[in-house]
Tab-separated table of C-alpha atoms in Angstrom:
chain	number	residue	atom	x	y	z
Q	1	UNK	CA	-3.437	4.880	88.173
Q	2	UNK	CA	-1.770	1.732	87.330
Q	3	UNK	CA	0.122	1.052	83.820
Q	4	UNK	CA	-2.094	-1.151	82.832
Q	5	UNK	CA	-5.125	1.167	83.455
Q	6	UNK	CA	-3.362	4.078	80.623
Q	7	UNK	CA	-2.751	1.260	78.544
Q	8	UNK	CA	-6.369	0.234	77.987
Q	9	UNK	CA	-7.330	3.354	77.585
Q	10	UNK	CA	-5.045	4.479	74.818
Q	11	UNK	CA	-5.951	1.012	73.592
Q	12	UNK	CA	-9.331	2.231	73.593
Q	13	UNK	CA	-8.885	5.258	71.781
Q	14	UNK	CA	-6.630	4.091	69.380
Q	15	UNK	CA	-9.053	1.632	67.976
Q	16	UNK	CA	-12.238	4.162	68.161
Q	17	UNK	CA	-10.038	6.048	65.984
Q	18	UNK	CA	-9.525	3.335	63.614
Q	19	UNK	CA	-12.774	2.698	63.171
Q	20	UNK	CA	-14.062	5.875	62.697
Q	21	UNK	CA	-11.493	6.161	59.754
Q	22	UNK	CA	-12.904	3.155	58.323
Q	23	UNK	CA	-16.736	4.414	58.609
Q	24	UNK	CA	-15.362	7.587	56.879
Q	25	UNK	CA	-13.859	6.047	54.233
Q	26	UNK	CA	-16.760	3.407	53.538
Q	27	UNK	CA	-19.168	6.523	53.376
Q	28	UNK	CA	-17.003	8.764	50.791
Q	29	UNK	CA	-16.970	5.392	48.433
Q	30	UNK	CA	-20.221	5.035	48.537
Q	31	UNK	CA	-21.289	8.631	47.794
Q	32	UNK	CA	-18.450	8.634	44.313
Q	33	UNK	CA	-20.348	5.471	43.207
Q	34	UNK	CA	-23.351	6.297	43.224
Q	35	UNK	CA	-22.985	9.752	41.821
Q	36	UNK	CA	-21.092	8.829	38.914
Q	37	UNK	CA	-22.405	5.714	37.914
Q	38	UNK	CA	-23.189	5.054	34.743
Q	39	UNK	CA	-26.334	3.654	33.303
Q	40	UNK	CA	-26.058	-0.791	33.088
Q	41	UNK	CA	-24.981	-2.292	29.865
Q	42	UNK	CA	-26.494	-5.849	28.767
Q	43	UNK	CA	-23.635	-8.281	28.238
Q	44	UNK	CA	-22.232	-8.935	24.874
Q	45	UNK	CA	-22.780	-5.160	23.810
Q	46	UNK	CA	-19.760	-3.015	24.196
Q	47	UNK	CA	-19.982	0.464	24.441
Q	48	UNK	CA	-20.576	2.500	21.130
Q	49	UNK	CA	-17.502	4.751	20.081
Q	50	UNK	CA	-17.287	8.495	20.859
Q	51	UNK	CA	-18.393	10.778	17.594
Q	52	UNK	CA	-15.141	12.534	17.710
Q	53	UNK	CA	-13.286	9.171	16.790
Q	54	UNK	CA	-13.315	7.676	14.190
Q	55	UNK	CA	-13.305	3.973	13.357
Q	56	UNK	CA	-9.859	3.442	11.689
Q	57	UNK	CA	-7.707	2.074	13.296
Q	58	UNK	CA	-5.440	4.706	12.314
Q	59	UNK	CA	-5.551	8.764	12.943
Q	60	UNK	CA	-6.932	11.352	10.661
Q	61	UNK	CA	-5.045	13.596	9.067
Q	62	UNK	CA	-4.729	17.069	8.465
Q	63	UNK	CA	-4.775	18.056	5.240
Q	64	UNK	CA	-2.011	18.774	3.688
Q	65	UNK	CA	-0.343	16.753	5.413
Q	66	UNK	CA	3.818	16.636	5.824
Q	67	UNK	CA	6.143	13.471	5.158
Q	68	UNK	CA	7.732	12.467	8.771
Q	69	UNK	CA	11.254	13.901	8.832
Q	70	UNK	CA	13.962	11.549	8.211
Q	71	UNK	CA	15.025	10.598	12.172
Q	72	UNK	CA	11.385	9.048	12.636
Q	73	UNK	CA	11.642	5.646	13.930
Q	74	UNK	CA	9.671	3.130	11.940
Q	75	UNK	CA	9.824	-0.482	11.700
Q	76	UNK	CA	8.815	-2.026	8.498
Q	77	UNK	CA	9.684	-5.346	6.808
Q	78	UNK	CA	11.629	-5.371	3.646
Q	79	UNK	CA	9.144	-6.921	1.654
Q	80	UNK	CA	7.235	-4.867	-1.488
Q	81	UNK	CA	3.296	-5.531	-1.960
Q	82	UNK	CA	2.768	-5.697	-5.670
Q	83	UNK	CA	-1.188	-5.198	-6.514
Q	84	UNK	CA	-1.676	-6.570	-10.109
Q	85	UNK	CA	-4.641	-7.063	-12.673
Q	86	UNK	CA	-3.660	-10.682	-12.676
Q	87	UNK	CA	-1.183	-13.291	-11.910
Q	88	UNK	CA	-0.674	-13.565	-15.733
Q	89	UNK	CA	-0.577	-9.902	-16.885
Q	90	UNK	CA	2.478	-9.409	-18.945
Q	91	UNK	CA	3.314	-5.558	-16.838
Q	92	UNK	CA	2.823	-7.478	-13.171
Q	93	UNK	CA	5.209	-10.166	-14.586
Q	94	UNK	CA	8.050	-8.112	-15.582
Q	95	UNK	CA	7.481	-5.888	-11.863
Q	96	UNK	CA	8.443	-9.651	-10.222
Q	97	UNK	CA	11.000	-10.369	-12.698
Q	98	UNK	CA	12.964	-7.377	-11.848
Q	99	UNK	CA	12.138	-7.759	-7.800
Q	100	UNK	CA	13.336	-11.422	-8.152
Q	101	UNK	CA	16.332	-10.171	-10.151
Q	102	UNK	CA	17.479	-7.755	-7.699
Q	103	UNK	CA	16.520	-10.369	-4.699
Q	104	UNK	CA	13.952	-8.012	-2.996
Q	105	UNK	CA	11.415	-9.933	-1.037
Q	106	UNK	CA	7.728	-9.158	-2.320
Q	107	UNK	CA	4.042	-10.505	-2.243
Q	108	UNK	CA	1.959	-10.357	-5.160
Q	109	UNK	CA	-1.898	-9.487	-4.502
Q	110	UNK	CA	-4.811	-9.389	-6.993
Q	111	UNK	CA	-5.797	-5.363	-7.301
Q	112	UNK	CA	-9.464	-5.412	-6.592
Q	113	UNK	CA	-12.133	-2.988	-7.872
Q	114	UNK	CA	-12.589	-1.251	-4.442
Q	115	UNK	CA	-8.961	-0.850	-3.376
Q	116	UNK	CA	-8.985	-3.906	-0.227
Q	117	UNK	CA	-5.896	-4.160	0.798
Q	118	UNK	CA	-4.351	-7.078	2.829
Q	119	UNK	CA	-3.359	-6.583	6.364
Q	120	UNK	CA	-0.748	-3.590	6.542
Q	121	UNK	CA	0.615	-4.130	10.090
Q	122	UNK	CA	1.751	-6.315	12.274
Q	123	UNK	CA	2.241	-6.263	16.306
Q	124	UNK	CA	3.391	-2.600	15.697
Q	125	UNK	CA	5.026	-2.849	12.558
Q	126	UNK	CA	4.494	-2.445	8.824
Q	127	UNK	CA	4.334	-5.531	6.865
Q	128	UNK	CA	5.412	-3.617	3.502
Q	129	UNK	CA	8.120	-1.360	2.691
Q	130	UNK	CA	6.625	-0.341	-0.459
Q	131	UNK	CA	3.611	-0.319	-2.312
Q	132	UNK	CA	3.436	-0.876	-6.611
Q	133	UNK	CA	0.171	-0.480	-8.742
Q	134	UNK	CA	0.056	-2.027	-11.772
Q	135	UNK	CA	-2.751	-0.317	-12.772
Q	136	UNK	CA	-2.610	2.758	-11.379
Q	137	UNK	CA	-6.228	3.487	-11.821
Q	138	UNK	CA	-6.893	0.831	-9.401
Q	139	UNK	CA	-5.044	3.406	-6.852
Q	140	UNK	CA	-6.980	6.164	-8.013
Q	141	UNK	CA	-10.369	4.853	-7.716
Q	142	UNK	CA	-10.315	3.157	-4.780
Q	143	UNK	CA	-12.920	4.005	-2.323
Q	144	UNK	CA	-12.673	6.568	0.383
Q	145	UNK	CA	-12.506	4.118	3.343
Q	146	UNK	CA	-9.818	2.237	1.493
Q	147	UNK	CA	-7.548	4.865	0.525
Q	148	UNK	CA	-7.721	6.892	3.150
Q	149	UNK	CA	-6.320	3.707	5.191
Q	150	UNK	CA	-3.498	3.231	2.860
Q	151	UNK	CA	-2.618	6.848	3.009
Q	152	UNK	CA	-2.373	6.546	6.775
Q	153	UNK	CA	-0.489	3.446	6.752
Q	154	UNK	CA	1.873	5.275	3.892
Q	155	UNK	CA	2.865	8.410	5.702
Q	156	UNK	CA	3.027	6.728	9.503
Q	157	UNK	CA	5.508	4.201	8.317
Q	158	UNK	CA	7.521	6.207	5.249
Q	159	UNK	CA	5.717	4.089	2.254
Q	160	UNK	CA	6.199	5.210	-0.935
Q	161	UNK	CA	3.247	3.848	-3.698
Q	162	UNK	CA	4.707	3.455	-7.271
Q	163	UNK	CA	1.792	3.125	-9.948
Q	164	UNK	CA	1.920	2.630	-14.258
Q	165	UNK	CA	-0.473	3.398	-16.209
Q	166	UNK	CA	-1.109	2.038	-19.894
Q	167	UNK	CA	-3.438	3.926	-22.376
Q	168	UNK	CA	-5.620	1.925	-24.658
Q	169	UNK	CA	-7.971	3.146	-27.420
Q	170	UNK	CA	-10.108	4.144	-25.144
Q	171	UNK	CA	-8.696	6.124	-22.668
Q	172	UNK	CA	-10.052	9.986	-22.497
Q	173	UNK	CA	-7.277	12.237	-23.944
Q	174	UNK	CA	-7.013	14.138	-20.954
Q	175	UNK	CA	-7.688	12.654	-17.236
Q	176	UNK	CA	-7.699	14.137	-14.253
Q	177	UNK	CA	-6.608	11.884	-10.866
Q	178	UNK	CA	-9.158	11.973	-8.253
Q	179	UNK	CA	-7.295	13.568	-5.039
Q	180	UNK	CA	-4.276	14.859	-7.416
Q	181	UNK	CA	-3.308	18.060	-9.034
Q	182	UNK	CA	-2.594	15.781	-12.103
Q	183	UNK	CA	-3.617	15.279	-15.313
Q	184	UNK	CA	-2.783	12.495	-17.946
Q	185	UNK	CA	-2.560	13.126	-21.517
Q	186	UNK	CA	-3.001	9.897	-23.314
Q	187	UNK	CA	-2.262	8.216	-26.308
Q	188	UNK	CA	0.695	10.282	-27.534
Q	189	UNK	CA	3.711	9.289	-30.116
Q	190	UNK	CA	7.098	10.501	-28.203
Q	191	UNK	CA	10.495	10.983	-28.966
Q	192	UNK	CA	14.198	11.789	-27.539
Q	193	UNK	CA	13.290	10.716	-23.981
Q	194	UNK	CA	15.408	12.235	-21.478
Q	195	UNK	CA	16.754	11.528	-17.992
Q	196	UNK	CA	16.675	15.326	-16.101
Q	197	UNK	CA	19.902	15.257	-13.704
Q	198	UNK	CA	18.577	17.065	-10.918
Q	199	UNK	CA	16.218	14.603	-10.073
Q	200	UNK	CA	16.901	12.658	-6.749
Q	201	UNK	CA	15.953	9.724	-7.851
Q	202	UNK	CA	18.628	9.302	-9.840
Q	203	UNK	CA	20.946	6.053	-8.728
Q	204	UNK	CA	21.681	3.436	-11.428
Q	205	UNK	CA	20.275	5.737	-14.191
Q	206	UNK	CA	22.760	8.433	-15.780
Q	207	UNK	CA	21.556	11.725	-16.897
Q	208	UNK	CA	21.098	11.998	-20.527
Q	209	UNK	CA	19.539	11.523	-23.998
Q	210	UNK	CA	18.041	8.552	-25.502
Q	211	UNK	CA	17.439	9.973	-29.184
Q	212	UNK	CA	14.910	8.365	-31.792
Q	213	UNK	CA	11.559	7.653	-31.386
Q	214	UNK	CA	10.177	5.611	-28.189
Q	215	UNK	CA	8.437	2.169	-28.529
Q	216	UNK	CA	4.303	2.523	-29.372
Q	217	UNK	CA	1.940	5.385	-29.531
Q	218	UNK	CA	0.307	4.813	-26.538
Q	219	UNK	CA	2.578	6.618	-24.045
Q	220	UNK	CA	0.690	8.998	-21.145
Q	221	UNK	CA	2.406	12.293	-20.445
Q	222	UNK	CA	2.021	14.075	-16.705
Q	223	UNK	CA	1.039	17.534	-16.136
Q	224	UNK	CA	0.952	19.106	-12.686
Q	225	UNK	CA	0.278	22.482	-10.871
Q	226	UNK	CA	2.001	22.108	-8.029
Q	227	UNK	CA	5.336	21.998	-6.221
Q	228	UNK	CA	5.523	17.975	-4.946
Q	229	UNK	CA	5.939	17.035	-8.312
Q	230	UNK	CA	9.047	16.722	-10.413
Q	231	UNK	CA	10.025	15.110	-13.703
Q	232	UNK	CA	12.240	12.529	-13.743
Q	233	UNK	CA	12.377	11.651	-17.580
Q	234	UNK	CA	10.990	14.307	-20.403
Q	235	UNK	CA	10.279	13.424	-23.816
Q	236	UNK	CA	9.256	15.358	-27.001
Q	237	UNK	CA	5.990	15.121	-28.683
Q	238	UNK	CA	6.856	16.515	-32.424
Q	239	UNK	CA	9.549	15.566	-34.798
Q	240	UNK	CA	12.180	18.651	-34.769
Q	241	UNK	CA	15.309	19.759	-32.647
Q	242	UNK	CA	16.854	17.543	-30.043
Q	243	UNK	CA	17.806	18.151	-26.470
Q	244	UNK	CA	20.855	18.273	-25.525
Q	245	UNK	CA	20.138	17.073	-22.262
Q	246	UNK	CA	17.501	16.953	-19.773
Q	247	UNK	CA	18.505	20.641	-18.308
Q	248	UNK	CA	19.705	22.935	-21.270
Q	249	UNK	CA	17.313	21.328	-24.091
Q	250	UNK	CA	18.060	22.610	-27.284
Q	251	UNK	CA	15.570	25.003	-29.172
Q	252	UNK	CA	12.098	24.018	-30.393
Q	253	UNK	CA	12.564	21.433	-27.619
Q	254	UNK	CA	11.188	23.229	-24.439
Q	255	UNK	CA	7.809	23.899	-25.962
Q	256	UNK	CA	7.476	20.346	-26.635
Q	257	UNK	CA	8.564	18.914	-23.382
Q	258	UNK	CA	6.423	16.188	-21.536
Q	259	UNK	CA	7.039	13.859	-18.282
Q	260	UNK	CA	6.533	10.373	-18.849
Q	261	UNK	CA	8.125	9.859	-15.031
Q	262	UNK	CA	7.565	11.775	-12.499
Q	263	UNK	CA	7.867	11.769	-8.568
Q	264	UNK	CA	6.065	12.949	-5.583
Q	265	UNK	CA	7.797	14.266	-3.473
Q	266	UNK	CA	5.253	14.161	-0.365
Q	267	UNK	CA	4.595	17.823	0.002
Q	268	UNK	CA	0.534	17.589	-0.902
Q	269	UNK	CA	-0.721	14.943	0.962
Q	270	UNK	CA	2.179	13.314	2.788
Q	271	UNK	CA	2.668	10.175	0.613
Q	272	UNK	CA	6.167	9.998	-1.847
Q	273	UNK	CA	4.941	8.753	-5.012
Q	274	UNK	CA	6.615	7.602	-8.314
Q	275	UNK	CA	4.307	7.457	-11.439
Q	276	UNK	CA	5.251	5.621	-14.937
Q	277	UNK	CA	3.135	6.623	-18.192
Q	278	UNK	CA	3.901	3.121	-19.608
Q	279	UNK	CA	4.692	-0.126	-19.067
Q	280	UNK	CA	8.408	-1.582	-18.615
Q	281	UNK	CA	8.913	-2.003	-22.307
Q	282	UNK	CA	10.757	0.492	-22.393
Q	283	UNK	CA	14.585	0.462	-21.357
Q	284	UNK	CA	14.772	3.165	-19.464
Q	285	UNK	CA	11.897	2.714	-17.324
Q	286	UNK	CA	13.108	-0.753	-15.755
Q	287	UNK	CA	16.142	1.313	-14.928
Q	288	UNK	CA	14.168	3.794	-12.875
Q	289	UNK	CA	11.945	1.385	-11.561
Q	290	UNK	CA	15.101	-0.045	-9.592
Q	291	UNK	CA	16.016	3.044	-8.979
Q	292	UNK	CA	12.306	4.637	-7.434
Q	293	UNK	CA	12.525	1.561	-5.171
Q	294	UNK	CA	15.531	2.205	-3.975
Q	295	UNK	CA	14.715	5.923	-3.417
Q	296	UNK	CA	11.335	4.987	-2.082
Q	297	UNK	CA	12.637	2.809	0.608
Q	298	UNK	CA	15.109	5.145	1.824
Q	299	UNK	CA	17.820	3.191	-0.245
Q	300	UNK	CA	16.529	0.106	2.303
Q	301	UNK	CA	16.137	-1.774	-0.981
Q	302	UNK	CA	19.126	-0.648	-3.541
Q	303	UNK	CA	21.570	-2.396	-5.940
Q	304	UNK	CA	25.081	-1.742	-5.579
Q	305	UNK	CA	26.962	0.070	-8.410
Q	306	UNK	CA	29.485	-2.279	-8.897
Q	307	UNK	CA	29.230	-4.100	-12.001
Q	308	UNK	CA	31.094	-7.563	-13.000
Q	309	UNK	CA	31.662	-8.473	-16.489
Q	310	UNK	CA	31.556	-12.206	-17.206
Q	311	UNK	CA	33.684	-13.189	-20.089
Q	312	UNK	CA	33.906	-17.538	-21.182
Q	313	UNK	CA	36.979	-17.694	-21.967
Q	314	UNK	CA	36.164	-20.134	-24.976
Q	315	UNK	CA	35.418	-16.212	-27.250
Q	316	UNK	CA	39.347	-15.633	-26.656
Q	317	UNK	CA	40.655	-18.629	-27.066
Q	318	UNK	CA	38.778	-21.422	-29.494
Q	319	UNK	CA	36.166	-18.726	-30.528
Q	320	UNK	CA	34.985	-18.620	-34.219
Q	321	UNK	CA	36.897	-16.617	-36.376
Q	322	UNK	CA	35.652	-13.228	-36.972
Q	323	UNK	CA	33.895	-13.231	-33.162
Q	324	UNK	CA	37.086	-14.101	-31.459
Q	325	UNK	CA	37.739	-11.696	-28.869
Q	326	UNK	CA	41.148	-9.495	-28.856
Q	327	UNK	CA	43.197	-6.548	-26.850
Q	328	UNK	CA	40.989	-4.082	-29.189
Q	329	UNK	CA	37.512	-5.891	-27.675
Q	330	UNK	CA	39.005	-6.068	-24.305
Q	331	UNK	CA	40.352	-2.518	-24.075
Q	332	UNK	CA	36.450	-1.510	-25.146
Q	333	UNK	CA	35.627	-3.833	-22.394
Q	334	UNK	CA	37.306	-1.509	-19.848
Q	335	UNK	CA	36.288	1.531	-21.169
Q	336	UNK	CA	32.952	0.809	-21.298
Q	337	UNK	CA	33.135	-0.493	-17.706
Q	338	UNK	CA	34.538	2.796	-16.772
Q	339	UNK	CA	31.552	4.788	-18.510
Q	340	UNK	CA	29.182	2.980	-16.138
């Protein structure tokens, strides 16, 4: 048998090999089709979600639900939403008068009734670093579908909310926050407000006493059942003993003791909160406004704590008589700068 004869014949072989593969192969793909097709679909419908997913396009939550520990990577821009009654309201005005003071970035929204929100991310990040309520009611009453999507964007990208709310005279004495373990006592006349130092918050503000009676009657009071809350300033609701401080108040004090500020901490529901029981009339609380952004933003948005004193140096020289500074005014100066 010649070469060329084994040659064919392997040839042969070969290729009725190959094409029996082929046949194979042509007859398994057409069996998987056909037994797991699916029925047809007209075009321009797409296919109707599973019931086991929901619609959001973010996950549900288990309830309660943890903050996201510290080394979670999130991207969010540097810019605070602030949700106001109106672009004139006197509260949402001096919330952008301190952001513009301190040079934070922001975006000032009308609150509506239902809670809609603006778009919250973008391409993967979050659009806001934190979230302010002027009227924190408008928080509170938002509708399910609304809130639930702002508490998902919250504790997936580290958001803290910061609300105020204002009594008038016709706010309930006692309210009760839908979702919360918080009530609101309304109305009240306070005095000897006081900052309580163990409260990490705490960053431009000083721990202490600010005695005498607080601006209005129509301060709201927090009162809370459970451990995510803390107070971050106390006040007194009767005339009698002052505190000594916002720790070791002095007696006939403690009995009288209610939290105009207080934070969240995250532990109920996932989302850090920081909740004002009046407007920024009040010293104190554009102080710890500064200082709940800063804490809320993971000290992303913060002040410094040095401080520059700005003398013209017309009051030393060729000021008035009587106002003309002197080594006495400057020496206070110092010390005062030191106290800071």
């Amino acid at each position: 048998m010649t070469v060329a004869v084994r040659f064919r014949r392997h040839l042969r072989r070969l290729l009725l090999l190959l094409a029996s593969c082929c046949l194979l192969s042509l007859l398994l793909s057409a069996y998987f089709l056909f037994t797991n097709s699916s029925p047809s679909m007209p075009l321009g419908q797409s296919p109707e979600p599973a019931c086991s997913q929901p619609l959001s396009p973010y996950h549900q939550l288990p309830y309660p639900y943890p903050p996201n520990p510290p080394h979670t990577l999130v991207h969010t821009d540097q810019v605070v939403l602030v949700l106001v009654e109106s672009q004139y309201s006197q509260l949402g005005q001096d919330i952008v008068a301190i952001l513009e003071s301190a040079h934070f970035q922001f975006r000032m929204e009308i609150a509506s009734g239902k809670g809609d929100l603006p778009p919250l991310t973008e391409k993967g990040r979050g659009r806001y670093s934190l979230i302010i309520y002027e009227n924190l009611l408008k928080y509170a009453h938002a509708d399910t579908w609304n809130r639930q999507l702002l508490h998902q964007y919250c504790t997936e990208y580290r958001v803290g909310i910061i609300g105020f709310y204002r009594s008038t005279e016709s706010s309930p004495t006692l309210l009760k926050l839908r979702g919360l373990p918080l009530v609101l006592r309304t109305n009240q006349a306070l005095w000897d407000c006081c900052v309580v130092s163990s409260s990490p918050l705490l960053h431009l503000t000083k721990p202490g006493t600010d005695r005498g009676a607080l601006p209005g009657e129509d301060w709201t009071s927090f009162s809370f059942n459970h451990s995510t809350y803390q107070a971050v300033l106390h006040a007194r609701a009767k005339e009698g003993a002052g505190a000594g401080s916002g720790d070791n108040p002095g007696p006939g004090f403690s009995s009288g003791l209610q939290a105009t500020v207080v934070q969240d901490m995250g532990l109920y529901d996932g989302v850090r909160r920081v909740l004002f029981g009046q407007g920024l009339g009040y010293w104190l609380h554009r102080l710890i406004l500064v200082d709940a952004i800063s804490y809320l933003t993971d000290r992303k948005l913060t002040l410094g704590l040095d401080r520059h004193i700005l003398v013209d140096i017309d009051d030393i020289f060729v000021g008035k008589e009587g106002t003309r500074m002197n080594a006495k005014d400057v020496k206070v100066l110092r010390c005062s700068g030191d106290n800071m």
